[in-house]
mmCIF file of C-alpha atoms and ligand atoms in Angstrom:
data_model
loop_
_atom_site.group_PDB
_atom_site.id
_atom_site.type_symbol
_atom_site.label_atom_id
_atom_site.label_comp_id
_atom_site.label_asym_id
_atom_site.label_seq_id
_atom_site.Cartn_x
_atom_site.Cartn_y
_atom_site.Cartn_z
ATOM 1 C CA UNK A 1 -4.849 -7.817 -18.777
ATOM 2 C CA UNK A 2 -1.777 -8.035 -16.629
ATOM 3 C CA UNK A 3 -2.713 -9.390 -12.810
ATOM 4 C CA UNK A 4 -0.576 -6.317 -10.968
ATOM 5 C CA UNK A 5 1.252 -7.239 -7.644
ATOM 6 C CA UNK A 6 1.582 -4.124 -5.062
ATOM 7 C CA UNK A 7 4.722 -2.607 -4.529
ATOM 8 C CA UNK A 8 6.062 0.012 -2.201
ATOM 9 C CA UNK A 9 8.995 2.276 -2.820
ATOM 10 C CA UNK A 10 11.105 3.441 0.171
ATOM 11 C CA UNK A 11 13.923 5.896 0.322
ATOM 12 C CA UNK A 12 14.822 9.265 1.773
ATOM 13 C CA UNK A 13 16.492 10.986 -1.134
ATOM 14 C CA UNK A 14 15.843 12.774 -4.316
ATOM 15 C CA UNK A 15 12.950 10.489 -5.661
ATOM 16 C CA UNK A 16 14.165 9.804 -9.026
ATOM 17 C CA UNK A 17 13.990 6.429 -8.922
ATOM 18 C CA UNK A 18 10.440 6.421 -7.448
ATOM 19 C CA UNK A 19 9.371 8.480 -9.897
ATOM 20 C CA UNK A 20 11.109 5.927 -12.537
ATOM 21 C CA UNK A 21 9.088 3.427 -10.952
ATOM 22 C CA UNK A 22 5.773 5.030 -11.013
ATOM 23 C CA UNK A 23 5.911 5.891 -14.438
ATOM 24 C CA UNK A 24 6.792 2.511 -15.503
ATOM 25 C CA UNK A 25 3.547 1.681 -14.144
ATOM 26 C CA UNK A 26 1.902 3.522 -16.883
ATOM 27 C CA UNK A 27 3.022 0.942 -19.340
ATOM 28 C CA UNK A 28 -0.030 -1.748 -19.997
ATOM 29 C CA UNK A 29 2.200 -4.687 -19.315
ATOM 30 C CA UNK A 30 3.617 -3.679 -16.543
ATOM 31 C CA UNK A 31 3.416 -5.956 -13.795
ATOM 32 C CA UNK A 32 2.949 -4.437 -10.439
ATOM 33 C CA UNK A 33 1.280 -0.915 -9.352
ATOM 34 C CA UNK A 34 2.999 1.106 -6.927
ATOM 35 C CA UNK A 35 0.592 0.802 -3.921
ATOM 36 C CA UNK A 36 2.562 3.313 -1.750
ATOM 37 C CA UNK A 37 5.619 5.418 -1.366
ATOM 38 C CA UNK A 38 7.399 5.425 2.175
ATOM 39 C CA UNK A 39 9.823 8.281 3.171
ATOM 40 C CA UNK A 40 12.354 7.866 5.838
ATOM 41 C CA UNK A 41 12.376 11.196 6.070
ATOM 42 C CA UNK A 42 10.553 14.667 5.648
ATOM 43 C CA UNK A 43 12.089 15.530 2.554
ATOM 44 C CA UNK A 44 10.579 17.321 -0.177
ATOM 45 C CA UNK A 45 11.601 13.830 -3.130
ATOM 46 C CA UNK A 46 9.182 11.054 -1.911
ATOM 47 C CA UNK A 47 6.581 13.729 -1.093
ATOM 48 C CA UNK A 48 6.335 15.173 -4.669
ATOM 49 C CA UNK A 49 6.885 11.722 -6.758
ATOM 50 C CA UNK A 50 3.695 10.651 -4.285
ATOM 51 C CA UNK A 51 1.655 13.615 -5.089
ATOM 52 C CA UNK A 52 2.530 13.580 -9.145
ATOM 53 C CA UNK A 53 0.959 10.056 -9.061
ATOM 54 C CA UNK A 54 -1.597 9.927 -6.499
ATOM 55 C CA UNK A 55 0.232 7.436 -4.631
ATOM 56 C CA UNK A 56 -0.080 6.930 -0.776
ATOM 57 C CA UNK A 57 3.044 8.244 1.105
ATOM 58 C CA UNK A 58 3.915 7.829 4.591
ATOM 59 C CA UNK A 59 6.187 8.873 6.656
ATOM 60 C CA UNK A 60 8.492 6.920 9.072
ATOM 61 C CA UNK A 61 8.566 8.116 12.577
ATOM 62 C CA UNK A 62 12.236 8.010 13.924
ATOM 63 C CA UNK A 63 11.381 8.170 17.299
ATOM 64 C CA UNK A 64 8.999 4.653 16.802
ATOM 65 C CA UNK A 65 9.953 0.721 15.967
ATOM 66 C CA UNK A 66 11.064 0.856 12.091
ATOM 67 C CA UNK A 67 10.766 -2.542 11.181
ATOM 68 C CA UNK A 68 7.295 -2.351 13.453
ATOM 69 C CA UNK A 69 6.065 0.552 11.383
ATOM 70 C CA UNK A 70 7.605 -0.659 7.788
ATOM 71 C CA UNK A 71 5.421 -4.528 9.340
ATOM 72 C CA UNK A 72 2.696 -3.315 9.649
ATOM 73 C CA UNK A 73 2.644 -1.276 6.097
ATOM 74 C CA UNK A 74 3.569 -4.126 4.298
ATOM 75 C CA UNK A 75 0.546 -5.802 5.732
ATOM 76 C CA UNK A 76 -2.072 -2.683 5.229
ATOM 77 C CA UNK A 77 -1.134 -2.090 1.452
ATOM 78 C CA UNK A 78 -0.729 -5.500 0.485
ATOM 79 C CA UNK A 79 2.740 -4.943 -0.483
ATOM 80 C CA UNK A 80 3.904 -7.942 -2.308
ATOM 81 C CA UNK A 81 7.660 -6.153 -3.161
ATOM 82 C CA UNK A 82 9.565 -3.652 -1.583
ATOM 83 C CA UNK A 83 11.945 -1.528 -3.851
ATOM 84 C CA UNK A 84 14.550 0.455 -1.697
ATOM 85 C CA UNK A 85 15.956 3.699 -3.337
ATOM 86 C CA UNK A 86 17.921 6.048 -1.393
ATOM 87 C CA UNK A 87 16.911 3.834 1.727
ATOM 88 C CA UNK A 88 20.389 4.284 3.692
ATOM 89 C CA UNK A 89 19.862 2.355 6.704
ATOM 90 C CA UNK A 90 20.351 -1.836 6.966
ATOM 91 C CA UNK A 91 16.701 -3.148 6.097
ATOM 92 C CA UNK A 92 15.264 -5.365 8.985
ATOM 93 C CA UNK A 93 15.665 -9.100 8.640
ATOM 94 C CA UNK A 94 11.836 -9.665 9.590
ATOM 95 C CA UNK A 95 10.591 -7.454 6.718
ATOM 96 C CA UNK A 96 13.383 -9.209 4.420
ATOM 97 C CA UNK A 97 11.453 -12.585 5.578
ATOM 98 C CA UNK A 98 7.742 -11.253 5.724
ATOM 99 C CA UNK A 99 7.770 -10.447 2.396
ATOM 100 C CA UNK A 100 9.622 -13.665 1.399
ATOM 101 C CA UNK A 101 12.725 -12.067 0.070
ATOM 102 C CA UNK A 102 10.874 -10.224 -2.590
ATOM 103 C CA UNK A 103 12.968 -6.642 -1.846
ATOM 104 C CA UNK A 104 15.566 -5.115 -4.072
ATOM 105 C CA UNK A 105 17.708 -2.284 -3.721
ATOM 106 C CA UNK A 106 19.432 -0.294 -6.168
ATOM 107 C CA UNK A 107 23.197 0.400 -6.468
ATOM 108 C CA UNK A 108 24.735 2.866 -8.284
ATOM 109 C CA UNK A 109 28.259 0.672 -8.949
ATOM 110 C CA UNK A 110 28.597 -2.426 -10.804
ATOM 111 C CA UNK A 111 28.694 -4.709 -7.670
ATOM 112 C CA UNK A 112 30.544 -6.084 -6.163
ATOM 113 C CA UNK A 113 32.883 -3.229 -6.850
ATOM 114 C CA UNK A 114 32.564 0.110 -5.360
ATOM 115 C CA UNK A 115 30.284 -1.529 -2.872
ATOM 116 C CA UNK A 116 29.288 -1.861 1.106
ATOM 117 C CA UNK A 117 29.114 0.372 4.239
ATOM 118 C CA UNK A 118 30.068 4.192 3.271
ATOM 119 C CA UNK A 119 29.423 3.931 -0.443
ATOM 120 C CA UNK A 120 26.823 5.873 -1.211
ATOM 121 C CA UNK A 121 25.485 8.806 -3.226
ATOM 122 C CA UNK A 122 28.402 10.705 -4.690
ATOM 123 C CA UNK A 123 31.071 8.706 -2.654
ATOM 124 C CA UNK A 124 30.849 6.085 -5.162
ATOM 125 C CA UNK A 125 31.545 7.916 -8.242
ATOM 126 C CA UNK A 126 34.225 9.913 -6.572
ATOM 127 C CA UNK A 127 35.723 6.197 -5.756
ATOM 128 C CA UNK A 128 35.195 5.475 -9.645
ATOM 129 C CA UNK A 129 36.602 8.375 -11.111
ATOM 130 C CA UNK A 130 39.558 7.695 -8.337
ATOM 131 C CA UNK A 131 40.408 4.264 -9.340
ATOM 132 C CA UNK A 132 40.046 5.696 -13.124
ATOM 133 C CA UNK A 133 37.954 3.063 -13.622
ATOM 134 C CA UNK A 134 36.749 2.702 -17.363
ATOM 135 C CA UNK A 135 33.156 1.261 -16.995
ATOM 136 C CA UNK A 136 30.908 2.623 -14.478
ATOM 137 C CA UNK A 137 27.036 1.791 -14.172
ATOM 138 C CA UNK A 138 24.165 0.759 -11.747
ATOM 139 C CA UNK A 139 23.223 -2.968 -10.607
ATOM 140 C CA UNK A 140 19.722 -4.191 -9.003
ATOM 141 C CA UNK A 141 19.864 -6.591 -6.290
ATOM 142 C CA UNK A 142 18.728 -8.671 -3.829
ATOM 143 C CA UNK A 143 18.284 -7.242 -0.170
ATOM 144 C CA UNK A 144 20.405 -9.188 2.499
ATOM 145 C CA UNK A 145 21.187 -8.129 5.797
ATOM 146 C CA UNK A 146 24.504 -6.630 4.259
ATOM 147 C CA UNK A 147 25.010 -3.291 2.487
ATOM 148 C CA UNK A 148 25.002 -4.056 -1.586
ATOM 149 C CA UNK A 149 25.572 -8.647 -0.877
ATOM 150 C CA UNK A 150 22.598 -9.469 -2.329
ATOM 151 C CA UNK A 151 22.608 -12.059 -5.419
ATOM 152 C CA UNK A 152 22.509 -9.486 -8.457
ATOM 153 C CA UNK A 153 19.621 -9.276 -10.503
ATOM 154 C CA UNK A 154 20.305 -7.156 -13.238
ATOM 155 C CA UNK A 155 23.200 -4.495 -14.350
ATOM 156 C CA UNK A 156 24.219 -2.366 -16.788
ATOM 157 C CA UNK A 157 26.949 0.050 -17.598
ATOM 158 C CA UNK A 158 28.049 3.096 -19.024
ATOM 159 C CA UNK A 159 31.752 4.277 -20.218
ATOM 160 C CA UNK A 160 33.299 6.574 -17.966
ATOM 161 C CA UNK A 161 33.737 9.457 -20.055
ATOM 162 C CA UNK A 162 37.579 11.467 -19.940
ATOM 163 C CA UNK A 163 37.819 14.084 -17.204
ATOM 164 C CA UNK A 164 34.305 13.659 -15.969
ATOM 165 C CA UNK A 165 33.321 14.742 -12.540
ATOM 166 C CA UNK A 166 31.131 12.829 -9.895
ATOM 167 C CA UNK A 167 28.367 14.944 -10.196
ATOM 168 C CA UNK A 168 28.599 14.470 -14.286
ATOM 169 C CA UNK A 169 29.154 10.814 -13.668
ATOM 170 C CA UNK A 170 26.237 10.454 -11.236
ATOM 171 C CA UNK A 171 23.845 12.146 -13.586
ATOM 172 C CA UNK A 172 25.051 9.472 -16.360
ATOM 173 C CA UNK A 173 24.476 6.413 -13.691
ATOM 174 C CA UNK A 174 21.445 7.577 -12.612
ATOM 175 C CA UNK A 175 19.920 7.292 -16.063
ATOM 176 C CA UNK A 176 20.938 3.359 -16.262
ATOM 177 C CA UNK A 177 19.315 3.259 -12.772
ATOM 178 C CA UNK A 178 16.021 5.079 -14.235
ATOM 179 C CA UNK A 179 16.177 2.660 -17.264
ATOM 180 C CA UNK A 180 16.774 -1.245 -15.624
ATOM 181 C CA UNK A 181 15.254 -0.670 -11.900
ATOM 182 C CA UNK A 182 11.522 -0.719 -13.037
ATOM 183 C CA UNK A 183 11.976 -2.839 -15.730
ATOM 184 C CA UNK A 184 13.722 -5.422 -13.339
ATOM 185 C CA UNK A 185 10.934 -4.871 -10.394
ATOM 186 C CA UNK A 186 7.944 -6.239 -13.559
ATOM 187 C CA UNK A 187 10.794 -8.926 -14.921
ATOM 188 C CA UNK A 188 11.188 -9.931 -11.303
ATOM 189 C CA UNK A 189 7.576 -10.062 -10.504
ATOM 190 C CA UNK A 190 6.536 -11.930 -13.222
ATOM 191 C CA UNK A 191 9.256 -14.696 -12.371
ATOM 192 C CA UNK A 192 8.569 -15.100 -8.679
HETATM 193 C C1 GRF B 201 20.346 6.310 -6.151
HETATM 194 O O1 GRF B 201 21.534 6.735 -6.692
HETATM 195 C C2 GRF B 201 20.419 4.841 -5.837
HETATM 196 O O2 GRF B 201 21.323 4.152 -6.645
HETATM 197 C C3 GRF B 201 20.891 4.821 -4.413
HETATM 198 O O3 GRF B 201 20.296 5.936 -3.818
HETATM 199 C C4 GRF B 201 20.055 6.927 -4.802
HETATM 200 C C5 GRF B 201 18.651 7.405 -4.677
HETATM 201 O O4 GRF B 201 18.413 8.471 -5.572
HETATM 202 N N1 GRF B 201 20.565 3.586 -3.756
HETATM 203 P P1 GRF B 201 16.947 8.946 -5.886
HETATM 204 O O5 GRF B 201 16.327 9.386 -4.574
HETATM 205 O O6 GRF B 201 16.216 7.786 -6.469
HETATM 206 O O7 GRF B 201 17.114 10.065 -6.854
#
């Protein structure tokens, strides 16, 4: 029997990535359980993903101390990893360092291209399909004070098919995300 480490997911946007992540946890070797789901905002993603798995979810308040509040979850749920996905903002330094540099984002680009401040969501495959880039893909990496510097973890890529739009390319991406995030958060575990 695998010895599971707690791990929170935190984001504010669609949830498909937490809900990659929780069902990974079904596996028998997997090697952490998803302890609790934070949204940094109302949105409808986090909330269901939370409720299909009878996870914990929390809300940020806006109007409060985020690093204070994301603290002092860390601390109340054990977390021993904290997965960002969809989490737009720059992470804290002190939770970066409370949870001894055991957080990783994901990026829908194969850094260090199509990377840092203003690429996100659908900007970045817009950027890919306007470079005509052949490869696209998604990379997992190390949370820095820095948008997408982290050291990378683990990538992988898909072609960029003829004529494709962003919203055709982002569906594509978003299944290599669905596919190496959770499998890197157990890998990652395991060798930490
Ligand atoms: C994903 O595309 C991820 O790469 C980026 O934010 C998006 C979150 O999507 N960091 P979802 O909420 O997981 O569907």
């Amino acid at each position: 029997m695998v010895q599971r480490k707690n791990v929170a997911v935190i984001g504010s946007g669609a949830g498909s990535n937490a809900e990659a992540i929780c069902t990974y946890a079904l596996n028998a070797d997997c090697a952490y359980a998803v302890a609790l789901i934070v949204s940094t905002s109302p949105g409808a993603g986090m909330y269901t993903v939370a409720a299909a798995h009878s996870i914990p979810l929390r809300v940020l308040d806006p109007e409060k101390d985020i690093a204070g509040q994301i603290s002092d979850l860390m601390i109340e749920y054990g977390i021993e990893l904290l997965a960002l996905a969809g989490f737009m903002k720059l992470l804290p330094t002190q939770i970066i360092e409370q949870l001894g540099g055991r957080v990783l984002n994901i990026h829908p680009a194969l850094l260090p291209s199509f990377g840092g401040k203003g690429m996100y969501g659908i900007h970045v495959h817009k950027a890919v399909i306007a470079a005509k880039a052949l490869k696209t893909g998604a990379t997992v990496h190390l949370v820095t004070e820095q948008y997408d510097e982290g050291r990378i973890i683990a990538q992988d890529y898909v072609d960029v098919p003829t004529n494709c739009t962003a919203q055709e390319l982002q569906i594509l991406v978003k299944n290599v995300e669905h596919r190496i995030y959770p499998q890197t958060i157990s890998a990652f575990l395991r060798n930490t």
